[in-house]
mmCIF file of C-alpha atoms in Angstrom:
data_model
loop_
_atom_site.group_PDB
_atom_site.id
_atom_site.type_symbol
_atom_site.label_atom_id
_atom_site.label_comp_id
_atom_site.label_asym_id
_atom_site.label_seq_id
_atom_site.Cartn_x
_atom_site.Cartn_y
_atom_site.Cartn_z
ATOM 1 C CA UNK A 211 -3.810 2.096 -4.836
ATOM 2 C CA UNK A 212 -2.301 0.758 -7.818
ATOM 3 C CA UNK A 213 0.736 -0.757 -6.344
ATOM 4 C CA UNK A 214 -1.279 -1.936 -3.624
ATOM 5 C CA UNK A 215 -3.312 -3.687 -6.198
ATOM 6 C CA UNK A 216 -0.549 -5.276 -8.268
ATOM 7 C CA UNK A 217 1.085 -6.495 -4.782
ATOM 8 C CA UNK A 218 -1.825 -8.455 -4.246
ATOM 9 C CA UNK A 219 -2.461 -9.354 -7.897
ATOM 10 C CA UNK A 220 0.778 -10.898 -7.121
ATOM 11 C CA UNK A 221 0.236 -12.334 -4.226
ATOM 12 C CA UNK A 222 -2.775 -14.144 -5.450
ATOM 13 C CA UNK A 223 -1.369 -15.485 -8.538
ATOM 14 C CA UNK A 224 1.359 -17.152 -6.352
ATOM 15 C CA UNK A 225 -0.757 -18.758 -4.108
ATOM 16 C CA UNK A 226 -2.563 -20.156 -7.354
ATOM 17 C CA UNK A 227 0.663 -21.406 -8.148
ATOM 18 C CA UNK A 228 1.056 -23.193 -5.326
ATOM 19 C CA UNK A 229 -2.734 -24.353 -5.120
ATOM 20 C CA UNK A 230 -2.852 -25.345 -8.627
ATOM 21 C CA UNK A 231 1.012 -27.722 -8.296
ATOM 22 C CA UNK A 232 -0.984 -28.912 -4.927
ATOM 23 C CA UNK A 233 -4.557 -29.756 -6.493
ATOM 24 C CA UNK A 234 -3.500 -31.416 -9.966
ATOM 25 C CA UNK A 235 -3.264 -34.876 -8.901
ATOM 26 C CA UNK A 236 -6.073 -35.078 -7.098
ATOM 27 C CA UNK A 237 -8.033 -33.110 -10.141
ATOM 28 C CA UNK A 238 -6.551 -35.459 -12.251
ATOM 29 C CA UNK A 239 -7.745 -38.761 -10.290
ATOM 30 C CA UNK A 240 -10.955 -36.877 -9.641
ATOM 31 C CA UNK A 241 -11.748 -36.276 -13.577
ATOM 32 C CA UNK A 242 -10.641 -39.912 -14.344
ATOM 33 C CA UNK A 243 -13.303 -41.154 -11.378
ATOM 34 C CA UNK A 244 -16.000 -39.161 -13.114
ATOM 35 C CA UNK A 245 -15.087 -39.456 -16.976
ATOM 36 C CA UNK A 246 -12.229 -41.706 -17.744
ATOM 37 C CA UNK A 247 -10.421 -39.144 -18.604
ATOM 38 C CA UNK A 248 -9.615 -34.965 -17.941
ATOM 39 C CA UNK A 249 -11.869 -33.340 -20.277
ATOM 40 C CA UNK A 250 -9.889 -30.065 -21.032
ATOM 41 C CA UNK A 251 -12.501 -27.953 -21.277
ATOM 42 C CA UNK A 252 -13.635 -28.630 -17.854
ATOM 43 C CA UNK A 253 -9.829 -28.166 -16.696
ATOM 44 C CA UNK A 254 -9.421 -24.888 -18.407
ATOM 45 C CA UNK A 255 -12.234 -23.365 -16.556
ATOM 46 C CA UNK A 256 -11.783 -25.029 -12.994
ATOM 47 C CA UNK A 257 -7.984 -23.843 -12.753
ATOM 48 C CA UNK A 258 -9.238 -20.324 -14.246
ATOM 49 C CA UNK A 259 -12.260 -20.080 -11.602
ATOM 50 C CA UNK A 260 -9.259 -21.001 -8.939
ATOM 51 C CA UNK A 261 -6.697 -18.487 -10.252
ATOM 52 C CA UNK A 262 -9.390 -15.969 -10.490
ATOM 53 C CA UNK A 263 -10.947 -16.730 -7.080
ATOM 54 C CA UNK A 264 -7.400 -16.446 -5.252
ATOM 55 C CA UNK A 265 -6.472 -13.128 -7.168
ATOM 56 C CA UNK A 266 -9.592 -11.773 -6.066
ATOM 57 C CA UNK A 267 -9.720 -12.804 -2.488
ATOM 58 C CA UNK A 268 -6.226 -11.217 -2.798
ATOM 59 C CA UNK A 269 -7.298 -7.873 -3.558
ATOM 60 C CA UNK A 270 -10.176 -7.791 -1.233
ATOM 61 C CA UNK A 271 -8.789 -8.817 2.141
ATOM 62 C CA UNK A 272 -4.902 -7.913 1.646
ATOM 63 C CA UNK A 273 -3.007 -6.291 2.700
ATOM 64 C CA UNK A 274 -3.619 -8.002 6.380
ATOM 65 C CA UNK A 275 -2.951 -5.228 8.918
ATOM 66 C CA UNK A 276 0.245 -6.054 11.750
ATOM 67 C CA UNK A 277 -1.690 -4.272 13.912
ATOM 68 C CA UNK A 278 -4.837 -3.149 14.807
ATOM 69 C CA UNK A 279 -6.368 -0.211 16.410
ATOM 70 C CA UNK A 280 -10.047 -0.548 17.474
ATOM 71 C CA UNK A 281 -11.737 2.703 18.105
ATOM 72 C CA UNK A 282 -14.998 2.193 17.886
ATOM 73 C CA UNK A 283 -15.550 3.487 14.784
ATOM 74 C CA UNK A 284 -18.471 2.449 12.687
ATOM 75 C CA UNK A 285 -17.258 0.169 10.000
ATOM 76 C CA UNK A 286 -20.587 -0.598 8.014
ATOM 77 C CA UNK A 287 -21.945 1.547 5.723
ATOM 78 C CA UNK A 288 -25.303 1.048 4.641
ATOM 79 C CA UNK A 289 -26.493 3.964 2.840
ATOM 80 C CA UNK A 290 -26.787 3.389 -1.106
ATOM 81 C CA UNK A 291 -24.847 5.329 -3.427
ATOM 82 C CA UNK A 292 -23.177 7.310 -0.580
ATOM 83 C CA UNK A 293 -20.073 7.114 -2.954
ATOM 84 C CA UNK A 294 -21.467 9.554 -5.351
ATOM 85 C CA UNK A 295 -22.202 12.274 -2.229
ATOM 86 C CA UNK A 296 -18.624 11.218 -1.095
ATOM 87 C CA UNK A 297 -17.293 11.861 -4.479
ATOM 88 C CA UNK A 298 -19.137 15.226 -4.801
ATOM 89 C CA UNK A 299 -17.923 16.350 -1.363
ATOM 90 C CA UNK A 300 -14.312 15.550 -2.343
ATOM 91 C CA UNK A 301 -14.533 17.526 -5.419
ATOM 92 C CA UNK A 302 -15.995 20.507 -4.162
ATOM 93 C CA UNK A 303 -13.282 20.530 -1.515
ATOM 94 C CA UNK A 304 -10.572 20.788 -4.229
ATOM 95 C CA UNK A 305 -11.879 22.703 -6.701
ATOM 96 C CA UNK A 306 -12.509 19.939 -9.208
ATOM 97 C CA UNK A 307 -15.424 19.604 -11.864
ATOM 98 C CA UNK A 308 -16.004 18.035 -15.239
ATOM 99 C CA UNK A 309 -16.217 14.352 -16.162
ATOM 100 C CA UNK A 310 -12.280 13.908 -16.218
ATOM 101 C CA UNK A 311 -12.276 14.699 -12.462
ATOM 102 C CA UNK A 312 -15.017 12.147 -11.862
ATOM 103 C CA UNK A 313 -13.550 9.513 -13.665
ATOM 104 C CA UNK A 314 -10.200 9.867 -11.978
ATOM 105 C CA UNK A 315 -11.867 10.421 -8.437
ATOM 106 C CA UNK A 316 -10.805 7.373 -5.979
ATOM 107 C CA UNK A 317 -14.640 7.093 -4.951
ATOM 108 C CA UNK A 318 -15.064 6.476 -8.803
ATOM 109 C CA UNK A 319 -12.230 4.483 -9.660
ATOM 110 C CA UNK A 320 -12.902 2.215 -6.539
ATOM 111 C CA UNK A 321 -16.569 1.499 -7.329
ATOM 112 C CA UNK A 322 -15.089 0.512 -10.873
ATOM 113 C CA UNK A 323 -12.458 -1.718 -9.642
ATOM 114 C CA UNK A 324 -15.746 -3.781 -7.420
ATOM 115 C CA UNK A 325 -17.537 -4.224 -10.724
ATOM 116 C CA UNK A 326 -14.731 -5.135 -12.714
ATOM 117 C CA UNK A 327 -13.498 -7.941 -10.188
ATOM 118 C CA UNK A 328 -17.059 -9.590 -10.810
ATOM 119 C CA UNK A 329 -17.159 -9.350 -14.498
ATOM 120 C CA UNK A 330 -14.991 -12.992 -14.756
ATOM 121 C CA UNK A 331 -17.768 -14.489 -12.547
ATOM 122 C CA UNK A 332 -20.515 -13.550 -14.808
ATOM 123 C CA UNK A 333 -18.727 -14.241 -17.935
ATOM 124 C CA UNK A 334 -17.735 -18.061 -16.659
ATOM 125 C CA UNK A 335 -21.281 -18.864 -15.256
ATOM 126 C CA UNK A 336 -22.960 -17.651 -18.202
ATOM 127 C CA UNK A 337 -20.130 -19.068 -21.164
ATOM 128 C CA UNK A 338 -19.262 -22.065 -19.427
ATOM 129 C CA UNK A 339 -22.261 -23.222 -17.464
ATOM 130 C CA UNK A 340 -25.038 -21.308 -18.913
ATOM 131 C CA UNK A 341 -26.560 -19.752 -16.305
ATOM 132 C CA UNK A 342 -29.109 -16.958 -16.416
ATOM 133 C CA UNK A 343 -29.040 -13.123 -15.697
ATOM 134 C CA UNK A 344 -31.073 -14.228 -12.304
ATOM 135 C CA UNK A 345 -29.167 -16.653 -11.248
ATOM 136 C CA UNK A 346 -25.763 -14.556 -12.350
ATOM 137 C CA UNK A 347 -27.163 -11.884 -10.486
ATOM 138 C CA UNK A 348 -28.432 -14.219 -7.107
ATOM 139 C CA UNK A 349 -24.720 -15.705 -7.271
ATOM 140 C CA UNK A 350 -22.829 -12.617 -7.393
ATOM 141 C CA UNK A 351 -24.763 -10.906 -4.723
ATOM 142 C CA UNK A 352 -24.649 -14.100 -2.504
ATOM 143 C CA UNK A 353 -20.585 -14.091 -3.232
ATOM 144 C CA UNK A 354 -20.627 -10.334 -2.593
ATOM 145 C CA UNK A 355 -22.494 -10.420 0.727
ATOM 146 C CA UNK A 356 -20.306 -13.272 2.233
ATOM 147 C CA UNK A 357 -17.332 -11.099 1.288
ATOM 148 C CA UNK A 358 -18.642 -8.362 3.021
ATOM 149 C CA UNK A 359 -20.137 -10.446 6.159
ATOM 150 C CA UNK A 360 -16.261 -11.999 6.396
ATOM 151 C CA UNK A 361 -14.767 -8.513 6.684
ATOM 152 C CA UNK A 362 -17.364 -7.121 8.982
ATOM 153 C CA UNK A 363 -16.795 -9.957 11.431
ATOM 154 C CA UNK A 364 -13.415 -8.888 11.750
ATOM 155 C CA UNK A 365 -12.203 -12.108 8.951
ATOM 156 C CA UNK A 366 -14.694 -14.649 10.978
ATOM 157 C CA UNK A 367 -13.062 -13.305 14.265
ATOM 158 C CA UNK A 368 -9.228 -13.509 13.514
ATOM 159 C CA UNK A 369 -9.142 -9.785 14.282
ATOM 160 C CA UNK A 370 -10.852 -7.775 17.261
ATOM 161 C CA UNK A 371 -12.469 -5.437 14.863
ATOM 162 C CA UNK A 372 -12.766 -4.761 11.083
ATOM 163 C CA UNK A 373 -10.165 -3.481 9.363
ATOM 164 C CA UNK A 374 -12.056 -2.812 5.880
ATOM 165 C CA UNK A 375 -15.812 -1.105 5.665
ATOM 166 C CA UNK A 376 -18.361 -3.162 5.110
ATOM 167 C CA UNK A 377 -20.312 -1.441 2.477
ATOM 168 C CA UNK A 378 -23.391 -1.681 0.911
ATOM 169 C CA UNK A 379 -22.168 -0.427 -2.284
ATOM 170 C CA UNK A 380 -19.969 -2.678 -2.667
ATOM 171 C CA UNK A 381 -22.319 -5.079 -3.028
ATOM 172 C CA UNK A 382 -24.292 -2.911 -5.498
ATOM 173 C CA UNK A 383 -21.136 -3.041 -7.569
ATOM 174 C CA UNK A 384 -20.187 -6.100 -7.573
ATOM 175 C CA UNK A 385 -23.348 -7.618 -8.308
ATOM 176 C CA UNK A 386 -23.814 -5.113 -11.371
ATOM 177 C CA UNK A 387 -20.473 -6.272 -12.335
ATOM 178 C CA UNK A 388 -21.821 -10.302 -12.024
ATOM 179 C CA UNK A 389 -24.816 -9.061 -14.611
ATOM 180 C CA UNK A 390 -21.962 -7.081 -17.144
ATOM 181 C CA UNK A 391 -20.226 -9.772 -17.279
ATOM 182 C CA UNK A 392 -23.213 -11.868 -18.352
ATOM 183 C CA UNK A 393 -24.108 -9.667 -20.621
ATOM 184 C CA UNK A 394 -20.185 -9.600 -22.241
ATOM 185 C CA UNK A 395 -20.026 -13.362 -22.270
ATOM 186 C CA UNK A 396 -21.000 -14.501 -25.857
ATOM 187 C CA UNK A 397 -17.624 -12.146 -26.862
ATOM 188 C CA UNK A 398 -15.386 -13.966 -24.845
ATOM 189 C CA UNK A 399 -14.045 -16.369 -27.304
ATOM 190 C CA UNK A 400 -11.062 -17.310 -24.767
ATOM 191 C CA UNK A 401 -13.434 -18.543 -22.452
ATOM 192 C CA UNK A 402 -14.874 -22.071 -23.290
ATOM 193 C CA UNK A 403 -18.014 -23.646 -22.718
ATOM 194 C CA UNK A 404 -18.218 -26.389 -20.493
ATOM 195 C CA UNK A 405 -19.481 -29.865 -22.043
ATOM 196 C CA UNK A 406 -22.454 -31.971 -20.958
ATOM 197 C CA UNK A 407 -20.933 -35.119 -18.840
ATOM 198 C CA UNK A 408 -22.169 -37.640 -21.584
ATOM 199 C CA UNK A 409 -19.721 -35.488 -23.977
ATOM 200 C CA UNK A 410 -17.063 -35.745 -21.579
ATOM 201 C CA UNK A 411 -17.279 -38.927 -20.436
ATOM 202 C CA UNK A 412 -14.772 -41.521 -22.261
ATOM 203 C CA UNK A 413 -16.347 -44.564 -23.923
ATOM 204 C CA UNK A 414 -16.890 -47.747 -21.634
ATOM 205 C CA UNK A 415 -14.761 -49.381 -23.894
ATOM 206 C CA UNK A 416 -11.760 -47.326 -23.645
ATOM 207 C CA UNK A 417 -8.697 -48.328 -22.267
ATOM 208 C CA UNK A 418 -7.456 -45.318 -20.025
ATOM 209 C CA UNK A 419 -3.940 -43.976 -19.903
ATOM 210 C CA UNK A 420 -3.808 -44.645 -16.353
ATOM 211 C CA UNK A 421 -4.138 -48.490 -17.331
ATOM 212 C CA UNK A 422 -2.236 -48.723 -20.247
ATOM 213 C CA UNK A 423 0.998 -46.824 -17.624
ATOM 214 C CA UNK A 424 0.665 -49.601 -15.538
ATOM 215 C CA UNK A 425 1.090 -52.040 -18.053
ATOM 216 C CA UNK A 426 4.121 -50.067 -19.414
ATOM 217 C CA UNK A 427 5.199 -50.252 -15.607
ATOM 218 C CA UNK A 428 5.115 -54.181 -15.749
ATOM 219 C CA UNK A 429 6.920 -54.178 -19.454
ATOM 220 C CA UNK A 430 10.163 -51.907 -17.719
ATOM 221 C CA UNK A 431 10.270 -54.087 -14.983
ATOM 222 C CA UNK A 432 10.467 -57.434 -17.171
ATOM 223 C CA UNK A 433 13.066 -55.938 -19.120
ATOM 224 C CA UNK A 434 15.095 -53.837 -16.445
ATOM 225 C CA UNK A 435 15.346 -57.435 -14.849
ATOM 226 C CA UNK A 436 15.529 -59.507 -17.904
ATOM 227 C CA UNK A 437 18.988 -57.015 -18.685
ATOM 228 C CA UNK A 438 20.263 -57.072 -15.536
ATOM 229 C CA UNK A 439 20.243 -60.537 -14.678
ATOM 230 C CA UNK A 440 20.796 -61.867 -18.376
ATOM 231 C CA UNK A 441 22.718 -59.605 -20.510
ATOM 232 C CA UNK A 442 24.642 -57.927 -17.920
ATOM 233 C CA UNK A 443 23.180 -54.672 -18.279
ATOM 234 C CA UNK A 444 24.221 -54.312 -22.133
ATOM 235 C CA UNK A 445 22.274 -51.531 -24.122
ATOM 236 C CA UNK A 446 21.566 -53.643 -27.398
ATOM 237 C CA UNK A 447 20.367 -56.205 -25.110
ATOM 238 C CA UNK A 448 18.196 -53.776 -23.684
ATOM 239 C CA UNK A 449 16.806 -52.865 -27.514
ATOM 240 C CA UNK A 450 16.414 -56.354 -28.439
ATOM 241 C CA UNK A 451 14.672 -57.394 -25.342
ATOM 242 C CA UNK A 452 12.097 -54.304 -25.970
ATOM 243 C CA UNK A 453 11.512 -55.077 -29.677
ATOM 244 C CA UNK A 454 10.978 -58.901 -28.398
ATOM 245 C CA UNK A 455 8.220 -57.354 -25.828
ATOM 246 C CA UNK A 456 6.851 -54.186 -27.503
ATOM 247 C CA UNK A 457 6.729 -55.226 -31.185
ATOM 248 C CA UNK A 458 6.767 -59.017 -31.875
ATOM 249 C CA UNK A 459 5.131 -60.250 -28.929
ATOM 250 C CA UNK A 460 1.944 -57.531 -30.238
ATOM 251 C CA UNK A 461 2.302 -58.427 -33.734
ATOM 252 C CA UNK A 462 1.766 -62.116 -32.821
ATOM 253 C CA UNK A 463 -0.970 -62.035 -29.801
ATOM 254 C CA UNK A 464 -2.008 -58.410 -29.948
ATOM 255 C CA UNK A 465 -0.564 -58.277 -25.951
ATOM 256 C CA UNK A 466 2.667 -57.121 -24.231
ATOM 257 C CA UNK A 467 3.022 -59.122 -20.341
ATOM 258 C CA UNK A 468 2.027 -55.592 -19.015
ATOM 259 C CA UNK A 469 -1.425 -55.632 -21.839
ATOM 260 C CA UNK A 470 -1.779 -59.349 -21.118
ATOM 261 C CA UNK A 471 -1.906 -58.083 -17.050
ATOM 262 C CA UNK A 472 -3.930 -55.134 -17.410
ATOM 263 C CA UNK A 473 -6.087 -57.405 -19.692
ATOM 264 C CA UNK A 474 -5.952 -55.341 -23.455
ATOM 265 C CA UNK A 475 -4.888 -56.135 -26.309
ATOM 266 C CA UNK A 476 -3.050 -53.423 -29.317
ATOM 267 C CA UNK A 477 -5.436 -53.281 -32.388
ATOM 268 C CA UNK A 478 -6.662 -50.989 -35.301
ATOM 269 C CA UNK A 479 -8.486 -47.830 -34.611
ATOM 270 C CA UNK A 480 -11.604 -49.730 -35.906
ATOM 271 C CA UNK A 481 -10.770 -52.497 -33.288
ATOM 272 C CA UNK A 482 -9.466 -54.952 -35.429
ATOM 273 C CA UNK A 483 -6.334 -56.989 -34.928
ATOM 274 C CA UNK A 484 -2.914 -54.595 -35.836
ATOM 275 C CA UNK A 485 -0.824 -56.095 -38.238
ATOM 276 C CA UNK A 486 2.979 -56.080 -37.738
ATOM 277 C CA UNK A 487 3.491 -52.794 -39.894
ATOM 278 C CA UNK A 488 1.521 -50.724 -37.706
ATOM 279 C CA UNK A 489 2.891 -52.335 -34.310
ATOM 280 C CA UNK A 490 6.395 -51.280 -35.363
ATOM 281 C CA UNK A 491 5.541 -47.705 -36.949
ATOM 282 C CA UNK A 492 3.564 -47.080 -33.198
ATOM 283 C CA UNK A 493 6.480 -48.551 -31.373
ATOM 284 C CA UNK A 494 9.026 -46.135 -33.582
ATOM 285 C CA UNK A 495 7.051 -43.501 -32.409
ATOM 286 C CA UNK A 496 6.776 -44.983 -28.662
ATOM 287 C CA UNK A 497 8.796 -46.331 -25.996
ATOM 288 C CA UNK A 498 10.739 -48.410 -28.354
ATOM 289 C CA UNK A 499 11.866 -45.809 -30.541
ATOM 290 C CA UNK A 500 12.786 -43.940 -27.241
ATOM 291 C CA UNK A 501 14.556 -47.041 -25.591
ATOM 292 C CA UNK A 502 16.565 -47.424 -29.185
ATOM 293 C CA UNK A 503 17.168 -43.740 -29.591
ATOM 294 C CA UNK A 504 18.868 -43.613 -25.962
ATOM 295 C CA UNK A 505 21.212 -46.991 -27.067
ATOM 296 C CA UNK A 506 22.695 -45.339 -30.425
ATOM 297 C CA UNK A 507 23.082 -41.975 -29.562
ATOM 298 C CA UNK A 508 26.471 -40.737 -28.549
ATOM 299 C CA UNK A 509 26.638 -38.985 -25.105
ATOM 300 C CA UNK A 510 28.235 -36.114 -27.365
ATOM 301 C CA UNK A 511 24.735 -35.052 -29.002
ATOM 302 C CA UNK A 512 22.623 -32.087 -28.135
ATOM 303 C CA UNK A 513 21.082 -31.859 -24.619
ATOM 304 C CA UNK A 514 18.576 -29.988 -26.785
ATOM 305 C CA UNK A 515 17.799 -32.775 -29.031
ATOM 306 C CA UNK A 516 17.491 -35.276 -26.101
ATOM 307 C CA UNK A 517 15.137 -33.541 -24.602
ATOM 308 C CA UNK A 518 12.965 -32.573 -27.563
ATOM 309 C CA UNK A 519 12.635 -36.595 -28.390
ATOM 310 C CA UNK A 520 11.837 -37.317 -24.705
ATOM 311 C CA UNK A 521 9.419 -34.864 -24.764
ATOM 312 C CA UNK A 522 8.089 -36.386 -28.035
ATOM 313 C CA UNK A 523 7.429 -39.401 -26.380
ATOM 314 C CA UNK A 524 5.943 -38.358 -23.020
ATOM 315 C CA UNK A 525 3.641 -35.753 -24.120
ATOM 316 C CA UNK A 526 2.150 -37.856 -27.334
ATOM 317 C CA UNK A 527 2.415 -41.296 -25.377
ATOM 318 C CA UNK A 528 1.034 -39.959 -21.978
ATOM 319 C CA UNK A 529 0.007 -36.332 -22.057
ATOM 320 C CA UNK A 530 -1.724 -35.729 -24.921
ATOM 321 C CA UNK A 531 -4.061 -39.200 -24.643
ATOM 322 C CA UNK A 532 -5.351 -37.798 -21.066
ATOM 323 C CA UNK A 533 -7.136 -35.074 -22.709
ATOM 324 C CA UNK A 534 -8.971 -37.176 -25.868
ATOM 325 C CA UNK A 535 -12.029 -39.530 -25.501
ATOM 326 C CA UNK A 536 -10.502 -42.351 -27.026
ATOM 327 C CA UNK A 537 -7.221 -41.977 -24.817
ATOM 328 C CA UNK A 538 -4.958 -42.459 -28.257
ATOM 329 C CA UNK A 539 -1.559 -40.515 -28.540
ATOM 330 C CA UNK A 540 0.181 -39.587 -31.343
ATOM 331 C CA UNK A 541 1.666 -42.900 -32.051
ATOM 332 C CA UNK A 542 -1.585 -44.844 -32.328
ATOM 333 C CA UNK A 543 -2.885 -41.817 -34.219
ATOM 334 C CA UNK A 544 -0.316 -41.620 -36.876
ATOM 335 C CA UNK A 545 -0.267 -45.627 -36.667
ATOM 336 C CA UNK A 546 -4.272 -45.853 -37.198
ATOM 337 C CA UNK A 547 -3.751 -48.075 -33.373
ATOM 338 C CA UNK A 548 -5.382 -48.090 -30.288
ATOM 339 C CA UNK A 549 -5.831 -50.468 -26.999
ATOM 340 C CA UNK A 550 -8.918 -52.514 -26.813
ATOM 341 C CA UNK A 551 -9.915 -54.363 -23.680
ATOM 342 C CA UNK A 552 -8.949 -58.104 -24.487
ATOM 343 C CA UNK A 553 -11.855 -59.771 -22.149
ATOM 344 C CA UNK A 554 -15.220 -60.425 -23.966
ATOM 345 C CA UNK A 555 -13.812 -59.269 -27.419
ATOM 346 C CA UNK A 556 -12.831 -61.563 -30.435
ATOM 347 C CA UNK A 557 -9.623 -60.355 -31.741
ATOM 348 C CA UNK A 558 -10.557 -59.813 -35.368
ATOM 349 C CA UNK A 559 -14.119 -58.304 -34.194
ATOM 350 C CA UNK A 560 -14.033 -54.580 -35.520
ATOM 351 C CA UNK A 561 -15.288 -51.875 -32.586
ATOM 352 C CA UNK A 562 -17.194 -48.688 -33.214
ATOM 353 C CA UNK A 563 -15.316 -45.452 -34.154
ATOM 354 C CA UNK A 564 -14.196 -43.907 -30.617
ATOM 355 C CA UNK A 565 -15.569 -40.513 -30.170
ATOM 356 C CA UNK A 566 -12.483 -38.134 -30.383
#
């Protein structure tokens, strides 16, 4: 029995990995549409529920039968706690008794598994979404009932008859598991609470990562075309042009060409004008630093060092900001800068601090 469970768990987790990759970009798009960023606690809970749901479904329905003989056997049990009677008969037939025999019997382990299967559901419903005991019991019962209906109908008609018994004891065990999860939720420290939408949404004057990334692409096109047409792909000219576009221009005007097109400027953390040292530090830790490193680093340097530099820039400038309300990455945080919408703002007028 344990080996079949482990195989189902592996199958469910493999399905989660595949589905998780497929829904990653739609999830990011949905979060940005609703909140203007990816709220990490919401994302963790959503992906956790996805993993839990797929593994649970695999445990409930797998393995699918390769062939099925419908002999008219009743695949429905409507007598509550029938498992207790079946366990007693089995123990008596095998001459076993005592607590050890009970807790190691197949019938008891099956019901314990059914309880444990729904414990995570109760934990998440209370800890992450603040549901009360009645709501958790109702949701657990509803989901368990839906599973039993699917099983009794041969997976909604896929099979000519059920291959697993639809059992009222499963309803009782699953619902009990959800309630146990509700009671255990306060000590489930690894499960985050989903914040209120108002605490998840980026402030209206925040320049989002997709907007900044689009502006960067504009700058990159200018750098590539300018270097190729004018300077013949010379890396040092690429560095010089990058410094001019990404450091000199923002220091003088607050904007790169991409920032001008996407209507935002580079400012201090409070929204005021960023001085040249701040801009220089930001770019040294960001795109300009990466371009300079690519130009000066000898080809025989460690590949691992190249990956570390690339990861620092990509994660720090684009991955970390996705999860922050103020959309600031490591370069902005260390330099005390951030992107500020240009429309309707004075170049030197400070803004209220943006929540993290």
